[in-house]
Amino acid sequence: MKFGGTSVATPQRLRAVAARLIARHDAGDEVVAVVSAMGKVTDDLLALAHEINPEPPEREQDMLLATGEQVSIALLAMAVQAAGADAISFTGPQVGIVTDAVHSKAKIVAIDAACVGEALAAGQIVIVAGFQGRTTDGEITTLGRGGSDTTAVALAAGIAADVCEIYTDVDGVYTADPRIVPAAQKIDVISYEPMLEMAASGAGVLSMRSVEFARNHAVTIHCRSSFTDTTGTIVKEAQPDMEDAIVSAVTHDRGEAKITIRGVPDRVGIAARVFSTLADANVNVDMIIQNISEEKKTDISFTAPQTDLHRVTQALDACMAEIGAREWVIDDDIAKVSIVGAGMKTHAGVTAKMFQTLADAGVNIDLISTSPIRLSCIIAADQMDDAVRALHTAFGLDATDVIEEATPC
Ligand code: ADP
Ligand code: ASP
Ligand code: MG
């Protein structure tokens, strides 16, 4: 049972989570909880780090951010104990979450959950800090924003749990972010592939790594509300009777930037040089477009997370002179809107409909990328919300009778 930041934001909410854990334990289940830092603590710690040092060294930043989750686990264990049940808290390193050494977005490479098994056998509720691990050298690492989901799924796989329940501040995975599209509908069941594409293209309700991990280890995820008992969204292996919606969701991502390298010599090996330098700097490049060359010079544009921009600039500075390009420019006033659907690969006309819908909404498309079950367009950031709503309507995803509610807290 994983609880996100909003779900553990106050002492009152921590008590409510404790009550949920105890109820499940009393019902006869063995319970492992994974928790995030309280409320906006991770954001606050990041802001503090940047106030002290505009480019915080990533090792120290991980050391700092990992404290957020450690506060939550200790308080939650105390809340369970105050309610008369037995609980024990563990940090990520304590439960043997071993990662690679890429600070700030480390990947889990192994889990030795022996101490979890021992505590469960002793009848304790086990509470684990999300988002953190350690390298084989004992260095503290964090798993990237939203990484507590990954901890939860990885632990669920490590202890062969029946299900990994991800409790959050919405009722489940919706056809679009319900904060932007009031007419969005909860999806009851979705298979790993479309969920992975949704998470990868911005549906932050589940982190991409967690879905990837779930798919690779066949972990069933139940994404649900921590404020109600309503059934949420089940993410699992595709079943023969599961319907493949042509478009199951519209997603958005405001967290990327577009980088354009101008006047790049159109020669064999140049793209390889640029992108291997970026890969060596651990930049997650997303879309890439290279224009037709004129007089043996071309422009290359690509997108990358805004959080990777300092690595991008360092990497480009390092190879600009060698590749002989004129300059590079960054535009971070962009957004990515995507449509995702497993049925898309067998249906014609989806691309045309997406482009026409954006045109009708007066939205100019800058870059385009596709996968067999996703279509993404880069557009101006200030048109993102309208574009998402227009696509949601055009692909028939709007709920027919929407009751407008206050934004969930
Ligand atoms: P937590 O702190 O519990 O991990 P997150 O903020 O990471 O919660 O994720 C929940 C948020 O994800 C919701 O509040 C919602 O605004 C956002 N979200 C984005 N896309 C979707 C979607 N398709 N379905 C549901 N929620 C979404
Ligand atoms: N606290 C971390 C974050 O805010 C991890 C998480 O909540 O999943 O990104
Ligand atoms: Mg999250």
Short mmCIF file of C-alpha atoms and ligand atoms in Angstrom, two decimals:
data_model
loop_
_atom_site.label_atom_id
_atom_site.label_comp_id
_atom_site.label_asym_id
_atom_site.label_seq_id
_atom_site.Cartn_x
_atom_site.Cartn_y
_atom_site.Cartn_z
CA MET A 1 0.00 0.00 0.00
CA LYS A 2 1.75 3.16 -1.22
CA PHE A 3 0.68 6.61 -0.07
CA GLY A 4 1.74 9.76 -1.92
CA GLY A 5 2.63 13.16 -0.50
CA THR A 6 -0.91 14.54 -0.26
CA SER A 7 -2.07 11.41 1.55
CA VAL A 8 0.47 11.90 4.36
CA ALA A 9 0.57 15.72 4.35
CA THR A 10 -0.64 16.32 7.93
CA PRO A 11 -0.72 14.47 11.29
CA GLN A 12 -4.44 13.93 10.73
CA ARG A 13 -3.83 12.29 7.36
CA LEU A 14 -1.01 10.18 8.77
CA ARG A 15 -3.48 8.91 11.38
CA ALA A 16 -6.00 8.13 8.64
CA VAL A 17 -3.34 6.16 6.73
CA ALA A 18 -2.41 4.33 9.94
CA ALA A 19 -6.08 3.40 10.43
CA ARG A 20 -6.22 1.99 6.89
CA LEU A 21 -3.09 -0.08 7.44
CA ILE A 22 -4.40 -1.44 10.74
CA ALA A 23 -7.81 -2.31 9.24
CA ARG A 24 -6.08 -4.28 6.49
CA HIS A 25 -3.80 -6.00 8.96
CA ASP A 26 -6.75 -6.85 11.23
CA ALA A 27 -8.52 -8.35 8.22
CA GLY A 28 -5.72 -10.91 8.07
CA ASP A 29 -3.44 -9.47 5.38
CA GLU A 30 0.27 -8.93 5.70
CA VAL A 31 0.81 -5.24 5.05
CA VAL A 32 3.79 -3.33 3.70
CA ALA A 33 3.35 0.42 3.31
CA VAL A 34 5.53 2.65 1.18
CA VAL A 35 5.29 6.38 1.79
CA SER A 36 6.35 9.62 0.12
CA ALA A 37 7.57 12.77 1.81
CA MET A 38 4.80 14.80 3.46
CA GLY A 39 2.95 17.26 1.21
CA LYS A 40 5.33 19.46 -0.76
CA VAL A 41 8.39 18.62 1.32
CA THR A 42 10.43 17.37 -1.67
CA ASP A 43 9.71 20.62 -3.57
CA ASP A 44 10.62 22.66 -0.49
CA LEU A 45 13.88 20.79 0.03
CA LEU A 46 14.76 21.29 -3.63
CA ALA A 47 14.07 25.01 -3.37
CA LEU A 48 16.24 25.18 -0.27
CA ALA A 49 19.06 23.38 -2.06
CA HIS A 50 18.89 25.83 -4.97
CA GLU A 51 18.90 28.77 -2.57
CA ILE A 52 22.15 27.51 -1.09
CA ASN A 53 23.70 26.48 -4.41
CA PRO A 54 22.14 27.23 -7.84
CA GLU A 55 23.53 23.93 -9.12
CA PRO A 56 23.37 21.57 -6.16
CA PRO A 57 25.80 18.67 -6.45
CA GLU A 58 23.59 15.65 -7.09
CA ARG A 59 25.10 13.46 -4.41
CA GLU A 60 24.29 16.05 -1.76
CA GLN A 61 20.87 16.73 -3.27
CA ASP A 62 20.01 13.02 -2.93
CA MET A 63 21.26 13.07 0.65
CA LEU A 64 18.91 15.99 1.32
CA LEU A 65 15.82 14.74 -0.53
CA ALA A 66 16.01 11.29 1.05
CA THR A 67 15.32 12.91 4.43
CA GLY A 68 11.77 13.79 3.34
CA GLU A 69 10.62 10.18 3.18
CA GLN A 70 12.45 9.32 6.38
CA VAL A 71 10.29 11.82 8.30
CA SER A 72 7.11 10.20 6.94
CA ILE A 73 8.02 6.61 7.79
CA ALA A 74 8.95 7.42 11.37
CA LEU A 75 5.77 9.44 11.96
CA LEU A 76 3.56 6.82 10.30
CA ALA A 77 5.08 4.05 12.43
CA MET A 78 4.44 6.20 15.51
CA ALA A 79 0.83 6.76 14.38
CA VAL A 80 0.28 3.00 13.99
CA GLN A 81 1.80 2.36 17.40
CA ALA A 82 -0.29 5.14 18.98
CA ALA A 83 -3.37 3.35 17.63
CA GLY A 84 -2.32 0.18 19.43
CA ALA A 85 -0.83 -1.90 16.59
CA ASP A 86 2.75 -2.93 15.92
CA ALA A 87 4.77 -1.30 13.14
CA ILE A 88 8.38 -0.83 12.16
CA SER A 89 9.85 1.68 9.73
CA PHE A 90 12.76 1.10 7.35
CA THR A 91 14.64 3.36 4.95
CA GLY A 92 15.20 2.24 1.35
CA PRO A 93 18.82 1.21 2.05
CA GLN A 94 17.67 -0.75 5.11
CA VAL A 95 15.31 -2.88 3.03
CA GLY A 96 18.11 -3.58 0.59
CA ILE A 97 17.02 -1.40 -2.33
CA VAL A 98 20.21 -1.33 -4.36
CA THR A 99 20.43 1.10 -7.29
CA ASP A 100 22.89 2.17 -9.94
CA ALA A 101 24.97 5.26 -9.16
CA VAL A 102 23.05 7.82 -11.26
CA HIS A 103 22.15 10.32 -8.59
CA SER A 104 18.69 11.95 -8.79
CA LYS A 105 17.31 9.28 -11.16
CA ALA A 106 18.85 6.04 -10.01
CA LYS A 107 17.49 2.73 -11.26
CA ILE A 108 16.80 -0.16 -8.91
CA VAL A 109 19.11 -3.08 -9.72
CA ALA A 110 18.35 -5.43 -6.82
CA ILE A 111 16.21 -5.83 -3.74
CA ASP A 112 16.98 -8.03 -0.80
CA ALA A 113 13.78 -7.70 1.20
CA ALA A 114 14.81 -10.18 3.92
CA CYS A 115 14.14 -7.77 6.78
CA VAL A 116 10.66 -7.07 5.41
CA GLY A 117 9.88 -10.79 5.47
CA GLU A 118 11.16 -11.12 9.03
CA ALA A 119 9.09 -8.18 10.29
CA LEU A 120 5.97 -9.48 8.52
CA ALA A 121 6.53 -12.91 10.05
CA ALA A 122 6.69 -11.21 13.45
CA GLY A 123 3.22 -9.76 12.76
CA GLN A 124 4.41 -6.18 12.26
CA ILE A 125 3.11 -3.65 9.77
CA VAL A 126 6.16 -2.70 7.72
CA ILE A 127 6.62 0.90 6.64
CA VAL A 128 9.23 1.67 3.99
CA ALA A 129 10.56 5.00 2.71
CA GLY A 130 9.81 5.46 -0.98
CA PHE A 131 12.02 7.12 -3.60
CA GLN A 132 15.40 6.11 -2.14
CA GLY A 133 18.02 3.41 -2.28
CA ARG A 134 21.75 2.94 -2.01
CA THR A 135 24.50 2.00 -4.42
CA THR A 136 26.69 -1.04 -3.86
CA ASP A 137 29.19 1.47 -2.39
CA GLY A 138 26.65 2.57 0.20
CA GLU A 139 25.90 5.96 -1.40
CA ILE A 140 22.34 7.28 -0.89
CA THR A 141 20.43 7.70 -4.17
CA THR A 142 16.93 8.83 -5.18
CA LEU A 143 14.84 7.38 -7.98
CA GLY A 144 13.57 10.53 -9.72
CA ARG A 145 10.37 12.49 -9.08
CA GLY A 146 7.42 10.25 -8.34
CA GLY A 147 9.88 7.49 -7.46
CA SER A 148 7.93 6.19 -4.45
CA ASP A 149 5.61 4.44 -6.92
CA THR A 150 8.65 2.57 -8.22
CA THR A 151 9.73 1.59 -4.71
CA ALA A 152 6.23 0.24 -4.06
CA VAL A 153 6.05 -1.84 -7.24
CA ALA A 154 9.62 -3.10 -6.85
CA LEU A 155 8.97 -4.15 -3.26
CA ALA A 156 5.68 -5.77 -4.29
CA ALA A 157 7.64 -7.80 -6.84
CA GLY A 158 10.42 -8.51 -4.33
CA ILE A 159 8.03 -10.01 -1.75
CA ALA A 160 5.61 -11.51 -4.31
CA ALA A 161 2.71 -9.39 -3.00
CA ASP A 162 -0.81 -10.14 -4.25
CA VAL A 163 -1.30 -6.57 -5.37
CA CYS A 164 0.41 -3.19 -5.22
CA GLU A 165 -2.13 -0.57 -4.18
CA ILE A 166 -1.13 3.00 -5.02
CA TYR A 167 -3.22 5.43 -2.96
CA THR A 168 -3.33 8.97 -4.26
CA ASP A 169 -5.41 12.15 -4.36
CA VAL A 170 -7.63 11.11 -7.29
CA ASP A 171 -9.87 8.04 -7.67
CA GLY A 172 -7.64 6.30 -10.18
CA VAL A 173 -6.24 6.75 -13.68
CA TYR A 174 -8.46 9.00 -15.77
CA THR A 175 -8.86 9.53 -19.52
CA ALA A 176 -7.03 12.85 -18.93
CA ASP A 177 -5.83 14.77 -15.89
CA PRO A 178 -9.13 15.56 -14.15
CA ARG A 179 -7.64 18.89 -13.02
CA ILE A 180 -7.53 20.03 -16.65
CA VAL A 181 -10.46 18.10 -18.12
CA PRO A 182 -13.53 18.11 -15.84
CA ALA A 183 -15.20 15.65 -18.23
CA ALA A 184 -12.42 13.06 -17.81
CA GLN A 185 -13.58 9.55 -16.83
CA LYS A 186 -11.98 6.99 -14.56
CA ILE A 187 -10.56 4.00 -16.42
CA ASP A 188 -11.56 0.75 -14.68
CA VAL A 189 -8.93 -1.56 -16.18
CA ILE A 190 -5.94 -0.82 -18.40
CA SER A 191 -3.08 -3.02 -19.58
CA TYR A 192 0.59 -2.23 -19.06
CA GLU A 193 1.43 -0.98 -22.56
CA PRO A 194 -1.06 1.89 -22.83
CA MET A 195 -0.47 2.74 -19.15
CA LEU A 196 3.25 2.88 -19.84
CA GLU A 197 2.71 5.22 -22.78
CA MET A 198 0.40 7.37 -20.65
CA ALA A 199 2.93 7.59 -17.83
CA ALA A 200 5.78 8.25 -20.27
CA SER A 201 3.85 11.07 -21.92
CA GLY A 202 2.97 12.89 -18.71
CA ALA A 203 0.15 11.14 -16.78
CA GLY A 204 2.00 11.63 -13.50
CA VAL A 205 -0.55 9.65 -11.50
CA LEU A 206 1.79 6.64 -11.85
CA SER A 207 5.50 7.06 -12.46
CA MET A 208 6.75 5.57 -15.70
CA ARG A 209 9.39 3.44 -14.03
CA SER A 210 6.80 1.90 -11.74
CA VAL A 211 4.64 0.80 -14.66
CA GLU A 212 7.69 -0.53 -16.49
CA PHE A 213 8.68 -2.49 -13.40
CA ALA A 214 5.13 -3.78 -12.97
CA ARG A 215 5.04 -4.98 -16.57
CA ASN A 216 8.43 -6.67 -16.36
CA HIS A 217 7.54 -8.49 -13.13
CA ALA A 218 3.79 -8.98 -13.70
CA VAL A 219 2.78 -6.93 -10.65
CA THR A 220 -0.89 -5.94 -10.61
CA ILE A 221 -1.34 -2.28 -9.63
CA HIS A 222 -4.52 -0.91 -8.11
CA CYS A 223 -4.38 2.88 -8.31
CA ARG A 224 -7.02 4.35 -5.99
CA SER A 225 -8.05 7.19 -3.70
CA SER A 226 -6.64 7.51 -0.21
CA PHE A 227 -9.71 9.51 0.81
CA THR A 228 -12.49 7.08 -0.18
CA ASP A 229 -13.02 3.32 -0.47
CA THR A 230 -14.03 3.44 -4.13
CA THR A 231 -12.42 0.93 -6.44
CA GLY A 232 -9.84 2.64 -8.61
CA THR A 233 -8.00 1.54 -11.75
CA ILE A 234 -6.49 -1.90 -12.16
CA VAL A 235 -3.32 -2.03 -14.25
CA LYS A 236 -2.48 -5.56 -15.36
CA GLU A 237 -1.49 -7.83 -18.21
CA ALA A 238 -3.70 -7.50 -21.31
CA GLN A 239 -6.46 -10.14 -21.32
CA PRO A 240 -8.11 -11.51 -24.46
CA ASP A 241 -11.45 -10.02 -23.36
CA MET A 242 -10.02 -6.55 -22.67
CA GLU A 243 -11.23 -4.06 -25.20
CA ASP A 244 -8.52 -2.09 -27.01
CA ALA A 245 -9.82 1.46 -27.10
CA ILE A 246 -8.60 3.31 -30.19
CA VAL A 247 -7.77 6.26 -27.96
CA SER A 248 -7.95 5.58 -24.25
CA ALA A 249 -6.46 8.81 -22.91
CA VAL A 250 -5.10 12.27 -23.64
CA THR A 251 -1.99 13.23 -21.70
CA HIS A 252 0.13 16.34 -21.33
CA ASP A 253 3.60 17.20 -20.17
CA ARG A 254 4.74 20.69 -19.29
CA GLY A 255 8.12 19.53 -18.04
CA GLU A 256 10.12 19.38 -21.27
CA ALA A 257 12.19 21.90 -23.18
CA LYS A 258 13.12 22.07 -26.85
CA ILE A 259 16.76 22.47 -27.76
CA THR A 260 17.73 23.45 -31.29
CA ILE A 261 21.28 23.20 -32.58
CA ARG A 262 21.67 25.48 -35.57
CA GLY A 263 24.07 25.26 -38.48
CA VAL A 264 25.12 21.65 -37.91
CA PRO A 265 27.38 20.28 -40.69
CA ASP A 266 25.45 17.55 -42.55
CA ARG A 267 28.13 14.88 -42.22
CA VAL A 268 28.21 11.21 -41.29
CA GLY A 269 28.62 10.72 -37.54
CA ILE A 270 27.54 14.16 -36.32
CA ALA A 271 24.19 13.05 -34.86
CA ALA A 272 25.91 10.08 -33.24
CA ARG A 273 28.43 12.43 -31.63
CA VAL A 274 25.80 14.83 -30.29
CA PHE A 275 23.49 12.20 -28.89
CA SER A 276 26.19 9.99 -27.42
CA THR A 277 27.52 13.04 -25.56
CA LEU A 278 23.99 13.64 -24.23
CA ALA A 279 23.59 9.97 -23.32
CA ASP A 280 26.92 10.00 -21.47
CA ALA A 281 25.59 12.98 -19.50
CA ASN A 282 22.47 10.90 -18.61
CA VAL A 283 20.10 13.21 -20.48
CA ASN A 284 16.77 11.56 -21.35
CA VAL A 285 16.24 12.76 -24.91
CA ASP A 286 12.66 12.38 -26.12
CA MET A 287 11.73 13.70 -29.56
CA ILE A 288 14.33 14.39 -32.23
CA ILE A 289 13.89 16.15 -35.54
CA GLN A 290 16.53 16.95 -38.15
CA ASN A 291 15.64 19.32 -40.93
CA ILE A 292 16.56 18.89 -44.59
CA SER A 293 19.98 20.40 -45.07
CA GLU A 294 20.69 23.48 -47.10
CA GLU A 295 24.24 24.01 -48.33
CA LYS A 296 25.44 21.08 -46.21
CA LYS A 297 24.18 22.66 -42.98
CA THR A 298 21.14 21.54 -41.02
CA ASP A 299 19.30 22.18 -37.75
CA ILE A 300 18.68 19.48 -35.17
CA SER A 301 15.95 19.92 -32.55
CA PHE A 302 15.24 17.61 -29.65
CA THR A 303 13.32 17.68 -26.41
CA ALA A 304 14.55 16.74 -22.94
CA PRO A 305 13.21 17.20 -19.41
CA GLN A 306 13.68 20.75 -18.10
CA THR A 307 15.34 19.20 -15.06
CA ASP A 308 18.10 17.87 -17.34
CA LEU A 309 18.84 21.26 -18.93
CA HIS A 310 22.03 21.94 -17.01
CA ARG A 311 23.38 18.58 -18.21
CA VAL A 312 22.27 19.42 -21.77
CA THR A 313 24.07 22.75 -21.78
CA GLN A 314 27.25 21.24 -20.35
CA ALA A 315 27.17 18.39 -22.87
CA LEU A 316 26.55 20.69 -25.84
CA ASP A 317 29.22 23.15 -24.75
CA ALA A 318 31.62 20.22 -24.64
CA CYS A 319 30.99 19.11 -28.23
CA MET A 320 29.94 22.27 -30.14
CA ALA A 321 33.40 23.24 -31.30
CA GLU A 322 34.19 19.69 -32.37
CA ILE A 323 31.03 19.25 -34.46
CA GLY A 324 31.33 22.76 -35.91
CA ALA A 325 27.73 23.86 -35.32
CA ARG A 326 26.84 27.55 -35.19
CA GLU A 327 24.82 27.83 -31.95
CA TRP A 328 22.20 26.21 -29.77
CA VAL A 329 19.03 27.70 -28.34
CA ILE A 330 16.57 26.51 -25.71
CA ASP A 331 12.80 27.02 -25.66
CA ASP A 332 11.13 25.92 -22.45
CA ASP A 333 7.79 27.53 -23.19
CA ILE A 334 6.50 24.34 -24.78
CA ALA A 335 4.15 21.52 -23.86
CA LYS A 336 3.63 18.02 -25.18
CA VAL A 337 0.12 16.74 -25.76
CA SER A 338 -0.39 13.08 -26.63
CA ILE A 339 -3.13 10.64 -27.41
CA VAL A 340 -2.65 7.03 -26.31
CA GLY A 341 -4.56 3.92 -27.26
CA ALA A 342 -3.75 0.28 -27.88
CA GLY A 343 -6.33 0.14 -30.69
CA MET A 344 -4.55 2.91 -32.59
CA LYS A 345 -2.12 0.58 -34.30
CA THR A 346 -4.92 -1.08 -36.26
CA HIS A 347 -6.92 2.05 -37.10
CA ALA A 348 -6.27 4.52 -39.86
CA GLY A 349 -7.13 8.19 -39.62
CA VAL A 350 -6.21 8.80 -36.00
CA THR A 351 -3.25 11.01 -36.92
CA ALA A 352 -5.28 13.10 -39.32
CA LYS A 353 -8.00 13.55 -36.71
CA MET A 354 -5.51 14.68 -34.08
CA PHE A 355 -3.92 17.23 -36.41
CA GLN A 356 -7.32 18.50 -37.61
CA THR A 357 -8.56 18.87 -34.02
CA LEU A 358 -5.50 20.91 -33.08
CA ALA A 359 -5.86 23.01 -36.25
CA ASP A 360 -9.53 23.70 -35.48
CA ALA A 361 -8.48 24.82 -32.00
CA GLY A 362 -5.93 27.21 -33.56
CA VAL A 363 -2.98 25.25 -32.16
CA ASN A 364 0.24 25.19 -34.16
CA ILE A 365 2.23 21.92 -34.07
CA ASP A 366 5.96 22.28 -33.63
CA LEU A 367 7.32 18.71 -33.37
CA ILE A 368 5.60 15.34 -33.78
CA SER A 369 6.56 11.89 -32.60
CA THR A 370 4.78 8.56 -32.76
CA SER A 371 4.86 5.08 -31.36
CA PRO A 372 2.50 2.30 -32.46
CA ILE A 373 0.08 3.29 -29.69
CA ARG A 374 0.86 6.98 -29.06
CA LEU A 375 0.93 10.24 -31.00
CA SER A 376 2.59 13.27 -29.44
CA CYS A 377 2.79 16.89 -30.56
CA ILE A 378 4.86 19.72 -29.15
CA ILE A 379 2.83 22.94 -28.97
CA ALA A 380 3.01 26.33 -27.22
CA ALA A 381 2.66 25.94 -23.46
CA ASP A 382 -0.18 28.46 -23.15
CA GLN A 383 -2.35 26.39 -25.52
CA MET A 384 -1.86 23.11 -23.68
CA ASP A 385 -5.05 23.03 -21.59
CA ASP A 386 -7.27 23.93 -24.54
CA ALA A 387 -5.55 21.38 -26.75
CA VAL A 388 -6.02 18.59 -24.18
CA ARG A 389 -9.72 19.42 -23.78
CA ALA A 390 -10.29 19.64 -27.54
CA LEU A 391 -8.64 16.24 -28.13
CA HIS A 392 -10.54 14.66 -25.23
CA THR A 393 -13.82 15.78 -26.79
CA ALA A 394 -12.83 14.93 -30.36
CA PHE A 395 -11.91 11.35 -29.47
CA GLY A 396 -15.21 10.79 -27.65
CA LEU A 397 -13.74 10.54 -24.15
CA ASP A 398 -15.91 13.14 -22.40
CA ALA A 399 -18.25 11.85 -19.71
CA THR A 400 -21.82 12.59 -20.73
CA ASP A 401 -23.04 13.86 -17.38
CA VAL A 402 -20.22 15.58 -15.60
CA ILE A 403 -20.79 16.94 -12.16
CA GLU A 404 -18.36 19.79 -11.65
CA GLU A 405 -16.61 19.33 -8.34
CA ALA A 406 -14.16 21.44 -6.43
CA THR A 407 -10.58 20.45 -7.20
CA PRO A 408 -9.63 17.60 -4.85
CA CYS A 409 -7.26 18.79 -2.16
P1 ADP B 1 1.00 11.29 -5.26
O1 ADP B 1 1.55 12.40 -4.45
O2 ADP B 1 -0.10 10.55 -4.56
O3 ADP B 1 2.04 10.39 -5.83
P2 ADP B 1 0.75 12.61 -7.81
O4 ADP B 1 0.59 14.09 -7.71
O5 ADP B 1 2.08 12.07 -8.17
O6 ADP B 1 0.22 11.99 -6.45
O7 ADP B 1 -0.31 12.01 -8.86
C1 ADP B 1 -1.66 12.32 -8.74
C2 ADP B 1 -2.01 13.46 -9.70
O8 ADP B 1 -1.80 13.03 -11.03
C3 ADP B 1 -3.46 13.86 -9.66
O9 ADP B 1 -3.72 14.80 -8.67
C4 ADP B 1 -3.70 14.40 -11.08
O10 ADP B 1 -3.75 15.80 -11.13
C5 ADP B 1 -2.49 13.95 -11.87
N1 ADP B 1 -2.83 13.29 -13.13
C6 ADP B 1 -2.24 13.56 -14.33
N2 ADP B 1 -2.77 12.80 -15.28
C7 ADP B 1 -3.72 12.03 -14.71
C8 ADP B 1 -4.60 11.03 -15.20
N3 ADP B 1 -4.62 10.67 -16.49
N4 ADP B 1 -5.43 10.42 -14.32
C9 ADP B 1 -5.43 10.76 -13.01
N5 ADP B 1 -4.62 11.72 -12.49
C10 ADP B 1 -3.76 12.35 -13.32
N1 ASP B 2 8.83 12.61 -2.69
C1 ASP B 2 9.24 12.30 -4.05
C2 ASP B 2 8.64 13.31 -5.01
O1 ASP B 2 7.98 14.23 -4.59
C3 ASP B 2 8.88 10.91 -4.45
C4 ASP B 2 7.41 10.63 -4.54
O2 ASP B 2 6.60 11.33 -3.93
O3 ASP B 2 7.05 9.68 -5.22
O4 ASP B 2 8.88 13.20 -6.18
MG MG B 3 3.22 10.42 -7.56
#
